[in-house]
Amino acid sequence: MSKILSENMKFDNIFWIATTAMRLNRSHPYIPRDKKWRTQFTAISTLSFFCCMFLLYSIFFHDIQCGAYADACKSAIMAIVSFTITYKYSILLRYQESLTDLIRIVDNDYELAKEFCEEEQRIVYKYSKRGVKVTQYWFVSACSTSAIFPVKAFVLMGKSYLAGEFELVPMFEMTYPWILDDYKNVHFVFVMLFGLTLFFDIYATSMYVGFDPIVPIFMLHLCGQLDILNLRISKLFSNTKDSAETIRENLGRIILQLQDIYKFIEIIKANFTVLYEFIMKTTTFLLPLTAFQITESLRKGEINLEFIGFFTGVILHFYIPCYYSDLLMETGENFRLSIYSCGWEKHSDKRIMRSVLFMLTRALKPIVIRTVFCAICLDTFAQMCREAYSIFNLMNAAWA
């Protein structure tokens, strides 16, 4: 039998970009929550907390009071990012055991797949490669967006130095509490604040690169498992020489594997339903806030590279899970049609017919990941975009 899958095919090895980022920010579920981790987590949380507080101070105690709504929107975007990555980290901590179980299940499926036929191995390989592409999308998007902020600051400082008028340029412009704001251009204080915002930039990047591909990877894995069942059930009644007992045994294996898939989906729903509701709501506000920053810059004859990249990342933040959840729903529907057209009506064995009827009844319910109030799919993404556009129009009417 031809071997498509390698011997070291493991979750951490295949999706190393995401798992490396999670190990970098110490959120990987396999990391023991010991004293060393608690010290690291406390340091990360403290620095992130100060960044968030500075942003909120700038919004409520300076920008809004001064009528600088464009600056307030800019700081609000980063504050929402801060809340989002903190919430994602809390999800990884709260559901550590569940995530460990999901990764273990994927690893077990990969191990079992090494004994499958070549056609089924190709299915597993195809969907694992698609999962790798998701991690690559997030790596390119998050890293390119976050890199613009420090690179722009260094370029502007370099230009001012070459012009003979050196000027300190912060990575992110905001107003600090008065003690810091008075001394923010002192070299030591500037380096300290620049280092703080650079840390936040790297930390946020690692959270997006590490966390956001995980659920799409799981959804793609489920698509692969459903495609394998689709293939198996289409062949179930094709061999007329198989006895009713053999068909019942093969059908029983398919049902057991299908139940495992449903359990896998329920775990994902239990862990991530509220999170995706939160992501949908924050994206609804981040899109118009980011678009407003871009349009404000264009009105001034400038090109805001930071937020153009950020705008793309915001779209990906909700589009990717919607796209792959839609794919999962479509794959589930194809599986239901395969059950119906597999040739079961040619057999008179009542046990087989009851089993097929049970599978058909269960398959009527769409296989889809949900938020609290709606299914995650491309229709939901389109609705979110319409709501974001309405908010953007209101912002332009009020502040432009």
CSV table of C-alpha atoms in Angstrom, one decimal:
chain,number,residue,atom,x,y,z
A,1,MET,CA,0.0,0.0,0.0
A,2,SER,CA,1.3,3.4,-1.0
A,3,LYS,CA,2.2,5.7,1.9
A,4,ILE,CA,1.0,9.3,1.5
A,5,LEU,CA,1.2,10.3,5.2
A,6,SER,CA,4.6,10.6,6.9
A,7,GLU,CA,5.5,8.8,10.1
A,8,ASN,CA,5.9,12.0,12.1
A,9,MET,CA,2.5,13.4,11.1
A,10,LYS,CA,1.5,15.2,14.3
A,11,PHE,CA,-0.6,18.3,15.0
A,12,ASP,CA,2.4,20.2,16.5
A,13,ASN,CA,4.6,19.2,13.5
A,14,ILE,CA,2.2,20.0,10.7
A,15,PHE,CA,0.8,23.3,12.1
A,16,TRP,CA,4.1,24.4,13.7
A,17,ILE,CA,3.6,28.1,12.8
A,18,ALA,CA,0.5,28.3,15.1
A,19,THR,CA,1.9,26.1,17.8
A,20,THR,CA,5.2,27.9,17.9
A,21,ALA,CA,3.4,31.2,18.3
A,22,MET,CA,1.3,29.7,21.2
A,23,ARG,CA,4.5,28.5,22.9
A,24,LEU,CA,6.0,32.0,22.4
A,25,ASN,CA,3.2,33.6,24.4
A,26,ARG,CA,2.9,30.6,26.7
A,27,SER,CA,-0.7,29.8,25.8
A,28,HIS,CA,-0.1,26.4,24.3
A,29,PRO,CA,-2.4,23.8,26.1
A,30,TYR,CA,0.5,21.4,26.5
A,31,ILE,CA,2.6,23.9,28.6
A,32,PRO,CA,2.3,22.9,32.3
A,33,ARG,CA,0.7,25.7,34.4
A,34,ASP,CA,3.5,25.6,37.0
A,35,LYS,CA,5.4,28.3,38.9
A,36,LYS,CA,7.6,29.2,35.9
A,37,TRP,CA,4.5,29.6,33.7
A,38,ARG,CA,2.7,31.7,36.3
A,39,THR,CA,5.6,34.1,36.5
A,40,GLN,CA,5.7,34.5,32.7
A,41,PHE,CA,1.9,34.8,32.5
A,42,THR,CA,1.9,37.5,35.2
A,43,ALA,CA,4.6,39.5,33.4
A,44,ILE,CA,2.8,39.3,30.0
A,45,SER,CA,-0.6,40.2,31.6
A,46,THR,CA,0.8,43.1,33.5
A,47,LEU,CA,2.5,44.7,30.5
A,48,SER,CA,-0.6,44.1,28.3
A,49,PHE,CA,-2.8,45.7,31.1
A,50,PHE,CA,-0.7,48.9,31.2
A,51,CYS,CA,-1.0,49.2,27.4
A,52,CYS,CA,-4.7,48.9,27.6
A,53,MET,CA,-5.0,51.4,30.4
A,54,PHE,CA,-2.9,54.0,28.5
A,55,LEU,CA,-5.1,53.5,25.4
A,56,LEU,CA,-8.3,54.0,27.5
A,57,TYR,CA,-6.9,57.0,29.2
A,58,SER,CA,-6.0,58.6,25.9
A,59,ILE,CA,-9.5,57.9,24.5
A,60,PHE,CA,-11.6,59.2,27.5
A,61,PHE,CA,-9.4,61.8,29.1
A,62,HIS,CA,-7.9,63.5,26.0
A,63,ASP,CA,-9.2,62.5,22.5
A,64,ILE,CA,-12.9,62.7,23.1
A,65,GLN,CA,-12.7,65.8,25.4
A,66,CYS,CA,-10.6,67.6,22.7
A,67,GLY,CA,-12.9,66.5,19.9
A,68,ALA,CA,-10.1,64.5,18.3
A,69,TYR,CA,-12.4,61.7,17.1
A,70,ALA,CA,-10.0,60.3,14.5
A,71,ASP,CA,-7.4,59.8,17.2
A,72,ALA,CA,-10.1,58.4,19.6
A,73,CYS,CA,-11.0,55.8,16.9
A,74,LYS,CA,-7.4,54.9,16.4
A,75,SER,CA,-6.9,54.2,20.1
A,76,ALA,CA,-10.3,52.5,20.3
A,77,ILE,CA,-9.1,50.0,17.6
A,78,MET,CA,-6.1,49.1,19.6
A,79,ALA,CA,-8.1,48.9,22.9
A,80,ILE,CA,-10.5,46.4,21.2
A,81,VAL,CA,-7.5,44.4,20.0
A,82,SER,CA,-6.2,44.3,23.6
A,83,PHE,CA,-9.6,43.1,24.9
A,84,THR,CA,-9.8,40.5,22.1
A,85,ILE,CA,-6.4,38.9,22.7
A,86,THR,CA,-7.0,38.8,26.5
A,87,TYR,CA,-10.3,37.1,25.9
A,88,LYS,CA,-8.7,34.6,23.6
A,89,TYR,CA,-6.0,33.8,26.1
A,90,SER,CA,-8.7,33.2,28.8
A,91,ILE,CA,-10.4,30.7,26.4
A,92,LEU,CA,-7.1,28.8,26.0
A,93,LEU,CA,-6.8,28.7,29.8
A,94,ARG,CA,-10.4,27.9,30.6
A,95,TYR,CA,-10.7,25.1,28.0
A,96,GLN,CA,-7.1,23.8,28.2
A,97,GLU,CA,-8.2,20.2,28.8
A,98,SER,CA,-10.8,20.3,26.0
A,99,LEU,CA,-8.2,21.7,23.5
A,100,THR,CA,-5.7,19.1,24.6
A,101,ASP,CA,-8.3,16.4,23.9
A,102,LEU,CA,-9.1,17.9,20.5
A,103,ILE,CA,-5.5,17.9,19.5
A,104,ARG,CA,-5.1,14.4,20.7
A,105,ILE,CA,-8.1,13.3,18.7
A,106,VAL,CA,-6.6,14.8,15.5
A,107,ASP,CA,-3.3,13.1,16.2
A,108,ASN,CA,-5.1,9.8,16.7
A,109,ASP,CA,-7.0,10.2,13.5
A,110,TYR,CA,-3.7,10.9,11.7
A,111,GLU,CA,-2.2,7.7,13.2
A,112,LEU,CA,-5.2,5.7,12.1
A,113,ALA,CA,-5.1,7.2,8.6
A,114,LYS,CA,-1.6,5.7,8.0
A,115,GLU,CA,-3.4,2.4,7.6
A,116,PHE,CA,-6.1,3.7,5.2
A,117,CYS,CA,-6.1,3.1,1.5
A,118,GLU,CA,-4.3,5.5,-0.7
A,119,GLU,CA,-7.4,7.4,-1.7
A,120,GLU,CA,-8.4,8.0,1.9
A,121,GLN,CA,-4.9,9.0,2.8
A,122,ARG,CA,-4.9,11.6,0.0
A,123,ILE,CA,-8.1,13.1,1.6
A,124,VAL,CA,-6.4,13.4,5.0
A,125,TYR,CA,-3.3,14.9,3.4
A,126,LYS,CA,-5.3,17.4,1.3
A,127,TYR,CA,-7.2,18.8,4.3
A,128,SER,CA,-4.1,19.0,6.5
A,129,LYS,CA,-2.3,21.0,3.8
A,130,ARG,CA,-5.3,23.3,3.6
A,131,GLY,CA,-4.9,23.8,7.4
A,132,VAL,CA,-1.3,24.7,6.9
A,133,LYS,CA,-2.3,27.4,4.4
A,134,VAL,CA,-4.6,28.9,7.0
A,135,THR,CA,-1.7,29.2,9.4
A,136,GLN,CA,0.4,30.8,6.6
A,137,TYR,CA,-2.4,33.3,5.8
A,138,TRP,CA,-2.5,34.4,9.4
A,139,PHE,CA,1.3,34.5,9.7
A,140,VAL,CA,1.6,36.8,6.7
A,141,SER,CA,-1.4,39.0,7.6
A,142,ALA,CA,-0.6,39.4,11.3
A,143,CYS,CA,3.2,39.9,10.9
A,144,SER,CA,3.0,42.3,7.9
A,145,THR,CA,0.3,44.4,9.7
A,146,SER,CA,2.1,44.6,13.0
A,147,ALA,CA,5.5,45.2,11.4
A,148,ILE,CA,4.4,48.4,9.8
A,149,PHE,CA,4.0,50.2,13.1
A,150,PRO,CA,7.7,49.9,14.3
A,151,VAL,CA,9.1,50.0,10.8
A,152,LYS,CA,7.3,53.3,10.1
A,153,ALA,CA,8.6,54.8,13.4
A,154,PHE,CA,12.2,53.8,12.7
A,155,VAL,CA,12.0,55.1,9.1
A,156,LEU,CA,10.7,58.5,10.2
A,157,MET,CA,13.3,58.7,12.9
A,158,GLY,CA,16.0,57.8,10.4
A,159,LYS,CA,14.8,60.4,7.9
A,160,SER,CA,14.8,63.1,10.6
A,161,TYR,CA,18.3,62.1,11.6
A,162,LEU,CA,19.6,62.3,8.1
A,163,ALA,CA,18.0,65.7,7.6
A,164,GLY,CA,19.9,66.9,10.7
A,165,GLU,CA,16.7,67.4,12.7
A,166,PHE,CA,16.5,64.2,14.7
A,167,GLU,CA,13.0,63.7,16.2
A,168,LEU,CA,11.7,60.9,18.4
A,169,VAL,CA,8.7,59.1,16.8
A,170,PRO,CA,6.6,56.8,18.9
A,171,MET,CA,5.4,53.6,17.5
A,172,PHE,CA,1.8,54.5,18.3
A,173,GLU,CA,0.7,58.0,19.0
A,174,MET,CA,-1.4,58.5,22.1
A,175,THR,CA,-1.6,60.7,25.2
A,176,TYR,CA,-0.3,59.3,28.4
A,177,PRO,CA,-1.2,60.3,32.0
A,178,TRP,CA,0.3,63.7,32.8
A,179,ILE,CA,3.4,62.4,34.6
A,180,LEU,CA,4.5,60.3,31.7
A,181,ASP,CA,3.2,62.7,29.0
A,182,ASP,CA,5.5,65.5,30.3
A,183,TYR,CA,8.6,63.3,30.0
A,184,LYS,CA,7.7,61.0,27.1
A,185,ASN,CA,10.3,62.6,24.8
A,186,VAL,CA,13.1,62.1,27.4
A,187,HIS,CA,15.2,59.4,25.9
A,188,PHE,CA,15.0,56.9,28.7
A,189,VAL,CA,11.2,57.3,29.1
A,190,PHE,CA,10.8,57.2,25.3
A,191,VAL,CA,12.7,53.9,25.0
A,192,MET,CA,10.7,52.4,27.9
A,193,LEU,CA,7.3,53.4,26.3
A,194,PHE,CA,8.5,52.3,22.8
A,195,GLY,CA,9.5,49.0,24.3
A,196,LEU,CA,6.1,48.6,26.0
A,197,THR,CA,4.2,49.2,22.8
A,198,LEU,CA,6.6,47.0,20.8
A,199,PHE,CA,6.0,44.2,23.3
A,200,PHE,CA,2.2,44.6,22.9
A,201,ASP,CA,2.7,44.5,19.1
A,202,ILE,CA,4.6,41.2,19.2
A,203,TYR,CA,2.3,39.7,21.8
A,204,ALA,CA,-0.9,40.6,19.8
A,205,THR,CA,0.8,39.2,16.7
A,206,SER,CA,1.6,35.9,18.4
A,207,MET,CA,-2.0,35.6,19.7
A,208,TYR,CA,-3.5,36.1,16.2
A,209,VAL,CA,-1.0,33.7,14.6
A,210,GLY,CA,-1.3,31.1,17.3
A,211,PHE,CA,-5.0,31.2,18.2
A,212,ASP,CA,-7.0,32.1,15.1
A,213,PRO,CA,-6.0,29.2,12.8
A,214,ILE,CA,-6.9,26.6,15.4
A,215,VAL,CA,-10.7,26.3,14.9
A,216,PRO,CA,-10.5,26.5,11.1
A,217,ILE,CA,-7.9,23.7,11.3
A,218,PHE,CA,-10.3,21.6,13.3
A,219,MET,CA,-13.1,22.3,10.9
A,220,LEU,CA,-10.9,21.3,7.9
A,221,HIS,CA,-10.0,18.1,9.7
A,222,LEU,CA,-13.8,17.3,10.2
A,223,CYS,CA,-14.3,18.0,6.5
A,224,GLY,CA,-11.7,15.4,5.7
A,225,GLN,CA,-13.2,12.9,8.0
A,226,LEU,CA,-16.7,13.4,6.5
A,227,ASP,CA,-15.2,13.0,3.0
A,228,ILE,CA,-13.7,9.7,4.0
A,229,LEU,CA,-17.1,8.6,5.3
A,230,ASN,CA,-18.7,9.9,2.1
A,231,LEU,CA,-16.3,7.7,0.2
A,232,ARG,CA,-16.9,4.6,2.4
A,233,ILE,CA,-20.7,4.8,2.3
A,234,SER,CA,-20.7,5.3,-1.4
A,235,LYS,CA,-18.9,1.9,-1.7
A,236,LEU,CA,-20.9,0.2,1.1
A,237,PHE,CA,-23.5,-1.5,-1.2
A,238,SER,CA,-21.4,-1.5,-4.4
A,239,ASN,CA,-20.0,-5.0,-3.9
A,240,THR,CA,-23.0,-7.4,-4.4
A,241,LYS,CA,-21.0,-10.3,-3.1
A,242,ASP,CA,-20.8,-8.8,0.5
A,243,SER,CA,-23.2,-10.5,2.9
A,244,ALA,CA,-25.7,-8.6,5.0
A,245,GLU,CA,-23.6,-9.3,8.1
A,246,THR,CA,-20.5,-7.7,6.4
A,247,ILE,CA,-22.5,-4.7,5.3
A,248,ARG,CA,-23.9,-4.3,8.9
A,249,GLU,CA,-20.4,-4.4,10.3
A,250,ASN,CA,-19.1,-1.8,7.9
A,251,LEU,CA,-22.1,0.4,8.4
A,252,GLY,CA,-21.6,0.1,12.2
A,253,ARG,CA,-18.0,1.4,11.8
A,254,ILE,CA,-19.3,4.4,9.8
A,255,ILE,CA,-21.9,5.2,12.4
A,256,LEU,CA,-19.3,5.0,15.2
A,257,GLN,CA,-17.0,7.3,13.3
A,258,LEU,CA,-19.8,9.7,12.6
A,259,GLN,CA,-20.7,9.9,16.2
A,260,ASP,CA,-17.1,10.8,17.0
A,261,ILE,CA,-17.4,13.6,14.5
A,262,TYR,CA,-20.6,14.9,16.1
A,263,LYS,CA,-18.9,14.8,19.5
A,264,PHE,CA,-15.9,16.7,18.1
A,265,ILE,CA,-18.2,19.4,16.8
A,266,GLU,CA,-20.1,19.7,20.1
A,267,ILE,CA,-16.8,20.3,21.9
A,268,ILE,CA,-15.9,23.0,19.5
A,269,LYS,CA,-19.3,24.6,20.0
A,270,ALA,CA,-19.0,24.4,23.8
A,271,ASN,CA,-15.6,26.1,23.7
A,272,PHE,CA,-15.9,28.7,21.0
A,273,THR,CA,-19.6,29.7,20.6
A,274,VAL,CA,-19.4,32.8,22.9
A,275,LEU,CA,-16.0,33.7,21.5
A,276,TYR,CA,-17.3,33.8,17.9
A,277,GLU,CA,-20.2,36.0,19.0
A,278,PHE,CA,-17.7,38.3,20.6
A,279,ILE,CA,-15.5,38.3,17.4
A,280,MET,CA,-18.5,39.0,15.2
A,281,LYS,CA,-19.5,42.0,17.3
A,282,THR,CA,-16.0,43.4,17.6
A,283,THR,CA,-15.4,43.0,13.9
A,284,THR,CA,-18.6,44.9,13.2
A,285,PHE,CA,-17.1,47.9,15.0
A,286,LEU,CA,-13.4,47.4,14.0
A,287,LEU,CA,-14.2,47.5,10.2
A,288,PRO,CA,-15.9,50.9,10.2
A,289,LEU,CA,-13.3,52.3,12.7
A,290,THR,CA,-10.4,51.1,10.6
A,291,ALA,CA,-12.1,52.3,7.3
A,292,PHE,CA,-12.7,55.7,8.9
A,293,GLN,CA,-8.9,56.0,9.7
A,294,ILE,CA,-8.1,55.2,6.1
A,295,THR,CA,-10.6,57.7,4.7
A,296,GLU,CA,-9.5,60.4,7.1
A,297,SER,CA,-5.9,59.9,5.9
A,298,LEU,CA,-6.9,60.1,2.3
A,299,ARG,CA,-8.7,63.4,2.9
A,300,LYS,CA,-5.4,64.8,4.2
A,301,GLY,CA,-3.6,63.5,1.1
A,302,GLU,CA,-1.8,60.7,3.1
A,303,ILE,CA,-1.8,57.0,2.8
A,304,ASN,CA,-2.2,55.2,6.1
A,305,LEU,CA,-0.3,52.0,5.5
A,306,GLU,CA,-0.8,50.7,9.1
A,307,PHE,CA,-4.6,50.7,8.9
A,308,ILE,CA,-4.8,49.5,5.3
A,309,GLY,CA,-3.0,46.3,6.5
A,310,PHE,CA,-5.1,46.3,9.6
A,311,PHE,CA,-8.3,46.5,7.6
A,312,THR,CA,-7.3,43.4,5.7
A,313,GLY,CA,-6.6,41.5,8.9
A,314,VAL,CA,-9.9,42.6,10.4
A,315,ILE,CA,-11.8,41.1,7.4
A,316,LEU,CA,-9.8,37.8,7.7
A,317,HIS,CA,-10.6,37.7,11.4
A,318,PHE,CA,-14.2,36.8,10.8
A,319,TYR,CA,-14.1,35.7,7.1
A,320,ILE,CA,-11.8,32.7,7.6
A,321,PRO,CA,-14.0,31.0,10.3
A,322,CYS,CA,-17.1,31.8,8.3
A,323,TYR,CA,-15.6,30.4,5.1
A,324,TYR,CA,-14.5,27.1,6.6
A,325,SER,CA,-17.7,26.7,8.7
A,326,ASP,CA,-19.6,27.1,5.4
A,327,LEU,CA,-17.3,24.5,3.8
A,328,LEU,CA,-18.0,22.2,6.8
A,329,MET,CA,-21.8,22.7,6.3
A,330,GLU,CA,-21.5,22.0,2.6
A,331,THR,CA,-19.4,18.8,3.3
A,332,GLY,CA,-22.1,17.6,5.8
A,333,GLU,CA,-24.8,18.2,3.2
A,334,ASN,CA,-22.8,16.2,0.6
A,335,PHE,CA,-22.5,13.4,3.1
A,336,ARG,CA,-26.2,13.4,3.7
A,337,LEU,CA,-26.9,13.1,-0.1
A,338,SER,CA,-24.4,10.3,-0.2
A,339,ILE,CA,-26.3,8.4,2.5
A,340,TYR,CA,-29.5,8.8,0.5
A,341,SER,CA,-28.0,7.7,-2.8
A,342,CYS,CA,-25.7,4.9,-1.6
A,343,GLY,CA,-28.1,2.1,-2.8
A,344,TRP,CA,-29.6,1.1,0.6
A,345,GLU,CA,-33.0,0.7,-1.0
A,346,LYS,CA,-31.8,-2.4,-2.9
A,347,HIS,CA,-31.4,-4.3,0.4
A,348,SER,CA,-34.2,-5.8,2.4
A,349,ASP,CA,-32.4,-6.2,5.6
A,350,LYS,CA,-34.4,-4.3,8.2
A,351,ARG,CA,-31.4,-3.6,10.5
A,352,ILE,CA,-29.5,-2.0,7.7
A,353,MET,CA,-32.5,0.1,6.6
A,354,ARG,CA,-33.1,1.2,10.2
A,355,SER,CA,-29.4,2.2,10.6
A,356,VAL,CA,-29.5,4.2,7.3
A,357,LEU,CA,-32.7,5.9,8.3
A,358,PHE,CA,-31.1,6.9,11.7
A,359,MET,CA,-28.2,8.4,9.8
A,360,LEU,CA,-30.4,10.3,7.4
A,361,THR,CA,-32.5,11.7,10.2
A,362,ARG,CA,-29.5,12.9,12.1
A,363,ALA,CA,-27.9,14.3,9.0
A,364,LEU,CA,-30.9,16.6,8.4
A,365,LYS,CA,-29.4,18.9,11.1
A,366,PRO,CA,-26.7,21.0,9.4
A,367,ILE,CA,-23.1,20.4,10.6
A,368,VAL,CA,-22.1,24.0,11.4
A,369,ILE,CA,-20.3,26.0,14.0
A,370,ARG,CA,-22.5,28.6,15.7
A,371,THR,CA,-22.3,31.9,17.5
A,372,VAL,CA,-24.8,32.5,20.3
A,373,PHE,CA,-27.5,33.6,17.9
A,374,CYS,CA,-26.7,32.5,14.4
A,375,ALA,CA,-24.7,30.0,12.4
A,376,ILE,CA,-21.1,31.0,11.3
A,377,CYS,CA,-21.3,31.0,7.5
A,378,LEU,CA,-20.8,33.3,4.6
A,379,ASP,CA,-24.3,34.7,4.9
A,380,THR,CA,-23.5,35.7,8.4
A,381,PHE,CA,-20.3,37.4,7.2
A,382,ALA,CA,-22.3,39.3,4.6
A,383,GLN,CA,-24.8,40.5,7.2
A,384,MET,CA,-21.9,41.6,9.4
A,385,CYS,CA,-20.4,43.6,6.5
A,386,ARG,CA,-23.7,45.3,5.9
A,387,GLU,CA,-24.0,46.3,9.5
A,388,ALA,CA,-20.4,47.6,9.6
A,389,TYR,CA,-21.0,49.7,6.4
A,390,SER,CA,-24.0,51.3,8.1
A,391,ILE,CA,-21.9,52.2,11.1
A,392,PHE,CA,-19.2,53.6,8.8
A,393,ASN,CA,-21.8,55.8,7.1
A,394,LEU,CA,-23.0,57.1,10.4
A,395,MET,CA,-19.5,58.0,11.4
A,396,ASN,CA,-18.9,59.8,8.2
A,397,ALA,CA,-22.1,61.8,8.6
A,398,ALA,CA,-21.3,62.7,12.2
A,399,TRP,CA,-17.5,63.4,12.1
A,400,ALA,CA,-16.4,63.9,8.5
